[in-house]
GROMACS .gro file of C-alpha atoms in nm:
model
  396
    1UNK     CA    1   0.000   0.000   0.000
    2UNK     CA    2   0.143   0.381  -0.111
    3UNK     CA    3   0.133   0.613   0.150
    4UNK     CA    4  -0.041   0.925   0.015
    5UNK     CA    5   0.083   1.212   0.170
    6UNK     CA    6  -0.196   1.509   0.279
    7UNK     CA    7   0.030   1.853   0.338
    8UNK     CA    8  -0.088   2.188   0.368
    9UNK     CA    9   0.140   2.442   0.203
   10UNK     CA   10   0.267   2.736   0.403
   11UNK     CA   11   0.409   3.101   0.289
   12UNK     CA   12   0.495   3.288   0.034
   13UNK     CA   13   0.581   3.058  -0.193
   14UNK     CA   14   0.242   2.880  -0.205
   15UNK     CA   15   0.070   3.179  -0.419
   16UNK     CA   16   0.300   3.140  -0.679
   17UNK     CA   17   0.129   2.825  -0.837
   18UNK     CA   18  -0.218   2.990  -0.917
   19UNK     CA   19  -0.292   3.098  -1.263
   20UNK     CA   20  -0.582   3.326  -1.087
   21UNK     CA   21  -0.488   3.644  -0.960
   22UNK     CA   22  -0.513   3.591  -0.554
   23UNK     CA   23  -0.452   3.925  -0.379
   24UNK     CA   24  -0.769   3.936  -0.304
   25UNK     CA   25  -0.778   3.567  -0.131
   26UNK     CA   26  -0.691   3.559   0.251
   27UNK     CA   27  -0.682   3.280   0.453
   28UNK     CA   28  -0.978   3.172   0.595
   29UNK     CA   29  -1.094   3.242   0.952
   30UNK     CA   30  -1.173   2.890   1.017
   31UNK     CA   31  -0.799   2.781   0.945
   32UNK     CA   32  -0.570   2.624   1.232
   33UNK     CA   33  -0.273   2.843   1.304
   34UNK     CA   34  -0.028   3.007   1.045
   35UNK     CA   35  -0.189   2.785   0.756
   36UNK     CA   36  -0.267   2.990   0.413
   37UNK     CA   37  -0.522   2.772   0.284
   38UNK     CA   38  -0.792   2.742   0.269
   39UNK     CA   39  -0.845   3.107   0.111
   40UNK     CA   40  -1.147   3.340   0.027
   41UNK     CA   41  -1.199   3.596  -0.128
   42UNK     CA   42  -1.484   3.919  -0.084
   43UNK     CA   43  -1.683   3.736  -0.353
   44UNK     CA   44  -1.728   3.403  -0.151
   45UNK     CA   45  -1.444   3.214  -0.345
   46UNK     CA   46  -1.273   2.891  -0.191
   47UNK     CA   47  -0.898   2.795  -0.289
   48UNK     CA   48  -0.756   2.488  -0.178
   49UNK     CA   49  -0.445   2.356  -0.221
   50UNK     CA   50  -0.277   2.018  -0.075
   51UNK     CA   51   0.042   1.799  -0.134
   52UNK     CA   52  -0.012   1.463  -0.267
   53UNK     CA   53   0.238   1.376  -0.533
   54UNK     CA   54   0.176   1.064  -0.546
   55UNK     CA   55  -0.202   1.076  -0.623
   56UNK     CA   56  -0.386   1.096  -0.994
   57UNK     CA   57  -0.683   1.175  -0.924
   58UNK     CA   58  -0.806   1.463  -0.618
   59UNK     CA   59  -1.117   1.597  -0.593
   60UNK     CA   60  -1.298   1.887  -0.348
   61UNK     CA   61  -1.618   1.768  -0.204
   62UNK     CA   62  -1.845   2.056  -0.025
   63UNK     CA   63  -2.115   1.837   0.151
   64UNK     CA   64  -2.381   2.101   0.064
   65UNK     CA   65  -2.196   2.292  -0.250
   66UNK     CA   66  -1.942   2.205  -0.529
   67UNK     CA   67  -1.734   1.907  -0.634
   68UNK     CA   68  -1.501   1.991  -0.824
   69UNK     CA   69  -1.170   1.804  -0.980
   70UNK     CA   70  -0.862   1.966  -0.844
   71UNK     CA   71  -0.545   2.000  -1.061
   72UNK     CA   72  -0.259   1.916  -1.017
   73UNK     CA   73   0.015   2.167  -1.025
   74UNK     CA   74   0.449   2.069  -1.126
   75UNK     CA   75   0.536   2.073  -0.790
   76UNK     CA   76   0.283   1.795  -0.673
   77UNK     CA   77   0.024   2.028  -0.480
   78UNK     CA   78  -0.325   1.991  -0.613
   79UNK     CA   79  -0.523   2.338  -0.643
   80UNK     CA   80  -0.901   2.412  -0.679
   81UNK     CA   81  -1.107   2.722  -0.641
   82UNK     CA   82  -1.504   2.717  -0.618
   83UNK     CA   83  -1.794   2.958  -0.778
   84UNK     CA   84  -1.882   3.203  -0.509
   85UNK     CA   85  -2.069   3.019  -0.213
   86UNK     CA   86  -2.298   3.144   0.033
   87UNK     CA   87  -2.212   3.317   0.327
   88UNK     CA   88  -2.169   3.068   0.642
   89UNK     CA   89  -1.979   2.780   0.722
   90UNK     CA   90  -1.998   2.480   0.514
   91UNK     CA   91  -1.851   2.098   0.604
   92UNK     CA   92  -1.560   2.002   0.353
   93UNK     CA   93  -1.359   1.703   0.242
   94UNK     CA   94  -1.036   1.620  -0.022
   95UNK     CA   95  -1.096   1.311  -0.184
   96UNK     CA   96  -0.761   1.169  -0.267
   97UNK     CA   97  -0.785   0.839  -0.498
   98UNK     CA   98  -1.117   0.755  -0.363
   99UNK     CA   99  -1.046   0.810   0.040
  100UNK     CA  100  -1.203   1.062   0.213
  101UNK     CA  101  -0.991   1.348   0.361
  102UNK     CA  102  -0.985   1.599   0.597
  103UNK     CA  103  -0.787   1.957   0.466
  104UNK     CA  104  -0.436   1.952   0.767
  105UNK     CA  105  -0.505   2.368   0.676
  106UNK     CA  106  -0.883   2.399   0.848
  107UNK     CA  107  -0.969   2.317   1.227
  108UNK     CA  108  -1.143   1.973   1.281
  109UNK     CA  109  -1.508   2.009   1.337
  110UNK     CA  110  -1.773   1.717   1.453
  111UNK     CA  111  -2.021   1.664   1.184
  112UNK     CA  112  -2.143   1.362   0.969
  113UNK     CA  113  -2.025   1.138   1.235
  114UNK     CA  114  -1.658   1.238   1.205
  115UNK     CA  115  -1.425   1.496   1.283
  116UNK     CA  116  -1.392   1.657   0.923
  117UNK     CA  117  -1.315   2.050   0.761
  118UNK     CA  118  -1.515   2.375   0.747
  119UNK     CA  119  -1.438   2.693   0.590
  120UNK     CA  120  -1.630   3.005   0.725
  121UNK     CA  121  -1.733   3.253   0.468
  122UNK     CA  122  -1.845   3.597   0.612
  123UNK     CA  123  -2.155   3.745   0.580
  124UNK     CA  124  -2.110   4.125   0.448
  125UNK     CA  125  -2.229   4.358   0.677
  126UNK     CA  126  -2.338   4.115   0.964
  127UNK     CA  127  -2.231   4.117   1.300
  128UNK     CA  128  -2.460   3.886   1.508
  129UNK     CA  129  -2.273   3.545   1.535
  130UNK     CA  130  -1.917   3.750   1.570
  131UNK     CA  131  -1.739   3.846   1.856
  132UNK     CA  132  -1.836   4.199   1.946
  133UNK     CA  133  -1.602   4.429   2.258
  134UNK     CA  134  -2.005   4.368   2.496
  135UNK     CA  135  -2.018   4.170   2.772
  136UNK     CA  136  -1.981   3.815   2.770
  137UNK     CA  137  -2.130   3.505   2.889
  138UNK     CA  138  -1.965   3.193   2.957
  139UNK     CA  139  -1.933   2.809   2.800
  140UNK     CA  140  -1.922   2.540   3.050
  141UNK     CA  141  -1.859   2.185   3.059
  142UNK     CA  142  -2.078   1.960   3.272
  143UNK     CA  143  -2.083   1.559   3.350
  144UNK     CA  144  -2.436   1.441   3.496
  145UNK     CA  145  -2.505   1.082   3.560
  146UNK     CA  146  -2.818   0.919   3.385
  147UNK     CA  147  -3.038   0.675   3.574
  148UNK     CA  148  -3.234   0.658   3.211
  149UNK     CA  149  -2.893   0.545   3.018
  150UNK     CA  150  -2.720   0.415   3.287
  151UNK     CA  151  -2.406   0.634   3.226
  152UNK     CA  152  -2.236   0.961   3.262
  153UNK     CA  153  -2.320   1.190   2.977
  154UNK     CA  154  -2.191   1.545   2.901
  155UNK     CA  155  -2.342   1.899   2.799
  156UNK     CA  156  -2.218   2.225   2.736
  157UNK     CA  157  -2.426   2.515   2.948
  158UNK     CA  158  -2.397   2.875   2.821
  159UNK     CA  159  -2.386   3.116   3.143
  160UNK     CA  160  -2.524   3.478   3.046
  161UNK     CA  161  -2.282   3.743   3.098
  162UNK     CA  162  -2.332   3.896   3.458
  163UNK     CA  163  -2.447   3.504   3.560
  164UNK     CA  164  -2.138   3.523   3.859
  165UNK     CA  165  -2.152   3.867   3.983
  166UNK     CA  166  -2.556   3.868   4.040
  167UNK     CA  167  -2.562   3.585   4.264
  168UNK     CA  168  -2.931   3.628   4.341
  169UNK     CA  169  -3.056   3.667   4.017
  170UNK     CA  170  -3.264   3.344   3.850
  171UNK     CA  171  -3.256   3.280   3.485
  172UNK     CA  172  -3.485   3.123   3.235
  173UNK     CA  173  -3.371   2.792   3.042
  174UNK     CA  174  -3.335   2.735   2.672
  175UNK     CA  175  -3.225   2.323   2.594
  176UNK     CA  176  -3.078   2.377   2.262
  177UNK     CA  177  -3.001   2.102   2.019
  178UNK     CA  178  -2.757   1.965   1.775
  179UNK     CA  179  -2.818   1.777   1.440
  180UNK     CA  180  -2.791   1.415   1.328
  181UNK     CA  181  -2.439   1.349   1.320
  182UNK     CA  182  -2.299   1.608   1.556
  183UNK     CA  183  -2.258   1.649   1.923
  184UNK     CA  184  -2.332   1.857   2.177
  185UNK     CA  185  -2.034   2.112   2.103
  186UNK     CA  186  -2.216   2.208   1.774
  187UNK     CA  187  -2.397   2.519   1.889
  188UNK     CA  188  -2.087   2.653   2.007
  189UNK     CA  189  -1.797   2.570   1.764
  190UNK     CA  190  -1.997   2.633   1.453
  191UNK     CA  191  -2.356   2.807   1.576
  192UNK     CA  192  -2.136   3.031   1.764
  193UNK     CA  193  -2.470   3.027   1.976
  194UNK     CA  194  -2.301   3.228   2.260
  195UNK     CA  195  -2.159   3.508   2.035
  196UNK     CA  196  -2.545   3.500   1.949
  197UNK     CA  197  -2.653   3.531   2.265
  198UNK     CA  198  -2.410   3.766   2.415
  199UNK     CA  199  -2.484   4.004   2.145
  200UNK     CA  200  -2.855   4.046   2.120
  201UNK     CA  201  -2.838   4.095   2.476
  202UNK     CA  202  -2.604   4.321   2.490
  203UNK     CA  203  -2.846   4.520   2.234
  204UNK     CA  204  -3.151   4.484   2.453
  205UNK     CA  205  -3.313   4.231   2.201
  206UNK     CA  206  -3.332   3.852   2.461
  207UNK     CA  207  -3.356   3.798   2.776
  208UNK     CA  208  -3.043   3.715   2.952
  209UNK     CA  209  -3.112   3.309   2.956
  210UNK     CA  210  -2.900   3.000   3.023
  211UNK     CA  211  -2.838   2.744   2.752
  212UNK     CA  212  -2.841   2.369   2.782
  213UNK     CA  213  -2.708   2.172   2.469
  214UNK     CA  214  -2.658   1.789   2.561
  215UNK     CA  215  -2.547   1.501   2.383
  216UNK     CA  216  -2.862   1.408   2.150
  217UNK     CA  217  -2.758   0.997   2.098
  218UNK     CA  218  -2.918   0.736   2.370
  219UNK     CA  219  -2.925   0.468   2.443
  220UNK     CA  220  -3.142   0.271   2.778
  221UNK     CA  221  -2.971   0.077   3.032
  222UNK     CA  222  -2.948  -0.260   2.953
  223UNK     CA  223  -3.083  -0.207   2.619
  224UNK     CA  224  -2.820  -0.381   2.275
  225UNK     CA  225  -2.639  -0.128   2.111
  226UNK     CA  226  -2.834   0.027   1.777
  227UNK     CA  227  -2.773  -0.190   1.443
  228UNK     CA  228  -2.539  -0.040   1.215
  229UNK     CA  229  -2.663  -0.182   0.899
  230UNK     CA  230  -3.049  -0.124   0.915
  231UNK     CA  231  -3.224   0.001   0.607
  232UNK     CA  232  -3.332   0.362   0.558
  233UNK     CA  233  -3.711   0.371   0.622
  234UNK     CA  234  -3.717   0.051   0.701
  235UNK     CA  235  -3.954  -0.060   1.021
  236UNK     CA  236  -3.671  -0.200   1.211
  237UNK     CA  237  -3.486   0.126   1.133
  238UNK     CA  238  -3.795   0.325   1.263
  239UNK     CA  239  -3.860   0.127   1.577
  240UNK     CA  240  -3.468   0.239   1.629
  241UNK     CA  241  -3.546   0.571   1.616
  242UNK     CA  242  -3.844   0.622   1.780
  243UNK     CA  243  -3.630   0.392   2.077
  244UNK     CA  244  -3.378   0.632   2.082
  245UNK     CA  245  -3.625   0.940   2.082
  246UNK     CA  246  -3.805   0.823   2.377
  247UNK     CA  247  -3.458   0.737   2.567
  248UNK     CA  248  -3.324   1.097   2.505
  249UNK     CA  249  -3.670   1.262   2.604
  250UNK     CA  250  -3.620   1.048   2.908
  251UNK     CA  251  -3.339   1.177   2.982
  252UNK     CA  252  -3.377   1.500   2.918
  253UNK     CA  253  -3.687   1.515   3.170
  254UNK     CA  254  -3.557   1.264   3.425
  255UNK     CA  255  -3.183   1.322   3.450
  256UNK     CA  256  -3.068   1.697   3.319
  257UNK     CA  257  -3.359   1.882   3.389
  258UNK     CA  258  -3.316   1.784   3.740
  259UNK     CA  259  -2.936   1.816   3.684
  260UNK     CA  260  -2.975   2.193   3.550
  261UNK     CA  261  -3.251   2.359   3.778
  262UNK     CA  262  -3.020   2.174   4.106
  263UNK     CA  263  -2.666   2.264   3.981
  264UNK     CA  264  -2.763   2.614   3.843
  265UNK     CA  265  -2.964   2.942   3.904
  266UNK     CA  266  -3.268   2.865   3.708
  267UNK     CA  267  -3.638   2.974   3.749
  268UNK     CA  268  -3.721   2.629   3.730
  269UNK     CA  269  -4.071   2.682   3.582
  270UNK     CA  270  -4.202   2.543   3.242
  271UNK     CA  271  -4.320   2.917   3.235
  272UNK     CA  272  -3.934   2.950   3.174
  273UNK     CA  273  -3.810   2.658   2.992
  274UNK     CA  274  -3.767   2.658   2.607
  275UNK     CA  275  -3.647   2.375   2.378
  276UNK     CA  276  -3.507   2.406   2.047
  277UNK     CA  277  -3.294   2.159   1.788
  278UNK     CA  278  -3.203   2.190   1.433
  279UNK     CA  279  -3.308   1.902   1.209
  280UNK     CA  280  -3.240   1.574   1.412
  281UNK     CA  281  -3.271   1.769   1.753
  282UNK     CA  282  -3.586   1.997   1.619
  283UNK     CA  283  -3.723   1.608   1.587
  284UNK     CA  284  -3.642   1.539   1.942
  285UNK     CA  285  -3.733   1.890   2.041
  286UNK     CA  286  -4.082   1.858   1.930
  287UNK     CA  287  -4.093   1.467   2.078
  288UNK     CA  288  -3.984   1.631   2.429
  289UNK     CA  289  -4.139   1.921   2.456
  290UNK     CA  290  -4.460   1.843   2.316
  291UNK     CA  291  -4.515   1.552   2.551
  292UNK     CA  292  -4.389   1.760   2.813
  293UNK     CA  293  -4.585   2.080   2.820
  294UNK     CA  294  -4.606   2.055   3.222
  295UNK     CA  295  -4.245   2.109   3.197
  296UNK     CA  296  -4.155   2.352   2.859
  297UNK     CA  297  -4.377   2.652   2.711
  298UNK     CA  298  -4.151   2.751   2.420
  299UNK     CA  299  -4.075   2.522   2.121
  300UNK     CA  300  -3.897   2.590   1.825
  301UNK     CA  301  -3.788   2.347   1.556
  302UNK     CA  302  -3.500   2.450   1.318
  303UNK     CA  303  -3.522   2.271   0.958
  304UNK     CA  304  -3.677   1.971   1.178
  305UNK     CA  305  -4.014   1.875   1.349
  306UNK     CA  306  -4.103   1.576   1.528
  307UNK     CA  307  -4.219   1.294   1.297
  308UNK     CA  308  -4.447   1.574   1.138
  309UNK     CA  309  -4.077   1.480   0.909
  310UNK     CA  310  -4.264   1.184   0.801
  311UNK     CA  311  -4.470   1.117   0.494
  312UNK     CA  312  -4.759   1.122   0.711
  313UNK     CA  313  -4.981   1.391   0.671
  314UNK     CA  314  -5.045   1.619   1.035
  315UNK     CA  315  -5.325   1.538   1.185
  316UNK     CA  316  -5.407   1.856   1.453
  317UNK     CA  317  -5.677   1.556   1.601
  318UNK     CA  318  -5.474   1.277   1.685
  319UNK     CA  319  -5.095   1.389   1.655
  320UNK     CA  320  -4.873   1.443   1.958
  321UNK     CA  321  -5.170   1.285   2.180
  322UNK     CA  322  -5.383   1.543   2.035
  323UNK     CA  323  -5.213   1.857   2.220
  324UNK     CA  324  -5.325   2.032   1.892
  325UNK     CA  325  -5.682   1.965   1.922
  326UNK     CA  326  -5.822   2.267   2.108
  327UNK     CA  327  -5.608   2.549   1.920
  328UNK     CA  328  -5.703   2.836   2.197
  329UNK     CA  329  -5.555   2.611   2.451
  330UNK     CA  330  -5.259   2.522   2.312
  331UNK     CA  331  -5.185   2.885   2.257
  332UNK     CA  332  -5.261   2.943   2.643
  333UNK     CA  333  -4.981   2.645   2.685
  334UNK     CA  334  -4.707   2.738   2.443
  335UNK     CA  335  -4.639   3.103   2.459
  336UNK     CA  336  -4.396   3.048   2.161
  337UNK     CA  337  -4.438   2.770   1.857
  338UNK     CA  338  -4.176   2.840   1.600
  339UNK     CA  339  -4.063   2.664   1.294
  340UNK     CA  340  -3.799   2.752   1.035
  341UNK     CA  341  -3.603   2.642   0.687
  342UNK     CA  342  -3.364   2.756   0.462
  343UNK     CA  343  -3.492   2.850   0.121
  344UNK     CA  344  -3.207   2.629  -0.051
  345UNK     CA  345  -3.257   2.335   0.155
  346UNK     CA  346  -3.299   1.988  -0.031
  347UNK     CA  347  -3.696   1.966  -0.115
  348UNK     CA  348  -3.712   1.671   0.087
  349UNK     CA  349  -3.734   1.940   0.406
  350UNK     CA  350  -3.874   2.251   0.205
  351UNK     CA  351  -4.192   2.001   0.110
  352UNK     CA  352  -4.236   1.890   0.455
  353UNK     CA  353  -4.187   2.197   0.710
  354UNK     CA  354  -4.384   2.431   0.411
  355UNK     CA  355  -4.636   2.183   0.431
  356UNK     CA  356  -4.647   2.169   0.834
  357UNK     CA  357  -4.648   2.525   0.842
  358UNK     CA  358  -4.974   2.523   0.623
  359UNK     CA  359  -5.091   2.237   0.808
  360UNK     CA  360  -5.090   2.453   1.092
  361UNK     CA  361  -5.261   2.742   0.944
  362UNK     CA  362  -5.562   2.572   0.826
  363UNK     CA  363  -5.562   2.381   1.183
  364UNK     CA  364  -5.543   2.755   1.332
  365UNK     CA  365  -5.283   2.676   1.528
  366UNK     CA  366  -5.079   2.997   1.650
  367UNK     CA  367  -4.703   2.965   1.540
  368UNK     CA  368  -4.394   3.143   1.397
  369UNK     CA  369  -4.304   3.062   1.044
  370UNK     CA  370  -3.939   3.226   0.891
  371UNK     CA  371  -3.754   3.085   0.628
  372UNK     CA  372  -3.377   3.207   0.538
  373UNK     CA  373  -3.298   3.348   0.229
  374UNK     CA  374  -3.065   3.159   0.065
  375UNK     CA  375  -2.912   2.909   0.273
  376UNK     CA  376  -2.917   2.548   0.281
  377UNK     CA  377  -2.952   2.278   0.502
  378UNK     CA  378  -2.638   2.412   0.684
  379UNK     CA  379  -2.569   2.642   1.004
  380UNK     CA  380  -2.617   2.967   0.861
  381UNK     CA  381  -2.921   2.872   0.866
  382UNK     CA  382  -2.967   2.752   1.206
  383UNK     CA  383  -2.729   3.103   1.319
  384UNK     CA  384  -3.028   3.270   1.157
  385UNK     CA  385  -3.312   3.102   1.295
  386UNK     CA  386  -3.141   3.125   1.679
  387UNK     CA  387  -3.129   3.488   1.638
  388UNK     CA  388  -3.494   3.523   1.539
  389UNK     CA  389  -3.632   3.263   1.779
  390UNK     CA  390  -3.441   3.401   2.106
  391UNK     CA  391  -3.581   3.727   2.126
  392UNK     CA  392  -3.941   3.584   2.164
  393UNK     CA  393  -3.916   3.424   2.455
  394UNK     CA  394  -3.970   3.428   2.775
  395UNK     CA  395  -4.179   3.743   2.721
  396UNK     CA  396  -4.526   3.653   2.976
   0.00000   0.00000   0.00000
């Protein structure tokens, strides 16, 4: 077996082997430290550029944008530059000879089950998910042991800024999930949830709130470990689903609700307590919270909702154990019902949350509805919707 050597190129000396003028390239902000590459440029422009002499064939895989063959340059570094993306950050991979790789010049980020690359492109003229000179919050790590999974599990809590220095002051509760394929460090690493947070309070706009984001995979005590080969769709793959739903709602209510509201200054009310989750965890978020409304008043569900996903059409009667049958008193209950999708997303989720949405409507069931111009099934989108759904809550 060849070894195929994977080198980032450093200095000067790397922008000499592009036929495109690159002044206007700089390296991205998303790159580990001192590495030129990945670039981009005021447009939206990507370059990449890699070592692998040995290779013939390299190609640039954006999991939601281009692939593209890269060439190979005299000097055995392969080069590529992309059409102008979308502003945001967007998962990446080199495929070198048919294997996967992650870029040695971008920070490792969990997503699709795997440490892997991102390149952040900026957003012109927007501020929100950047670090601003206001006050700010803090990201903690927490360990809390689950009777439910028979384990210790982990969460990140996001303190509001002023959390230590006001020790009589109570907060409100938002439980904030991550996606299929990512972990609970998601919302901070590439939501940048508490740049989010810290900034639309510092303007006034939210509540000063605490943040739960937990680990969304479970599994119940005792219970054999989920099949890895199941198919898509497929009843056995359902029943695994819905298992693993129930097990992280269980825990969620059982084990770090309990956790939170002891270890923390939290108005421990369902008056206070929100729940959100983009795609995999808006599907959790609307099993939880929707079963739950003694415990959570606020639901939001980012490019994801319950198995209202499904090909099933809603049914306001029946679904959720009919919590949407008397619309006046679910609006009483849930002071906030919000849903949201990017406008590029695949159709597969356009279809579905449009068609909720309208479900909804002709249920008259009170809700938010925003979609975000533009972006795909990817965290700019979820940035977007986080700054739109925060500043409604916790308002009665």
């Amino acid at each position: 077996m060849r070894r195929i050597a994977v080198i980032m190129s450093f200095g000067l000396a790397a922008s000499l082997c592009h036929a495109q003028g690159t002044d206007s390239f700089k390296p991205a902000e998303t790159n580990v430290w001192g590495a030129e590459y990945p670039r981009v440029d005021a447009e939206g422009r990507v370059q990449v550029r890699i070592k692998a002499p040995d290779a013939t064939k390299v190609k640039l895989n954006f999991w939601s944008g281009p692939k593209i063959d890269m060439q190979k340059q005299a000097d055995g570094f392969w080069t590529a530059t992309t059409e102008p993306q979308v502003p945001g950050l967007h998962y990446y991979v080199v495929n070198v000879d048919g294997i996967d790789a992650s870029d040695p010049g971008s920070r490792a980020y969990f997503g699709g089950s795997r440490y892997t690359s991102m390149v952040e492109i900026p957003e012109p003229g927007s501020t929100y998910y950047s670090i601003q000179d206001v006050p700010h919050g803090q990201v903690r790590e927490v360990w809390y042991n689950s009777a439910v999974t028979g384990s210790w599990r982990h969460a990140l809590v996001y303190l509001p800024p002023g959390y230590d220095s006001s020790p009589k002051t109570r907060y409100p509760v938002l439980y904030l999930q991550h996606g299929g394929g990512e972990d609970e460090t998601g919302w901070i690493r590439q939501g940048r949830a508490n740049f989010i947070l810290d900034n639309l309070i510092a303007a006034g706009e939210t509540k000063p709130m605490i943040i739960v984001m937990a680990y969304g995979y479970a599994r119940r005590a005792g219970s054999a470990p989920p099949s890895p080969n199941l198919t898509p769709g497929s009843p056995e793959m359902q029943k695994q689903v819905q298992e693993m739903t129930t097990t992280f709602s269980d825990d969620v209510t059982r084990a770090l609700i309990p956790f939170v509201d002891k270890t923390f200054r939290t108005l421990p009310d369902r008056d206070n307590r929100a729940m959100a989750g983009l795609s995999m965890g808006g599907f959790q978020t609307f099993h939880t919270a929707l079963n739950n409304l003694d415990l959570f008043s606020h639901i939001g569900g980012f490019s994801g909702a319950g198995g209202m996903l499904g090909d099933g059409k809603f049914d306001a009667k029946t679904d959720f154990n009919g919590v949407f049958a008397d619309p006046a008193a679910f609006a009483k209950k849930v002071h906030v019902f919000w849903l949201g999708i990017g406008t590029a997303e695949p159709e597969r989720f356009l279809a579905r949350i449009r068609g909720l949405h309208e479900s909804l409507e002709q249920a008259g069931i009170k809700h938010v509805y925003w979609e975000s111009p533009g972006t795909d099934h990817e965290w700019q989108t979820w940035r977007r919707d986080l700054k739109d759904f925060t500043p409604r809550l916790f308002k009665k």
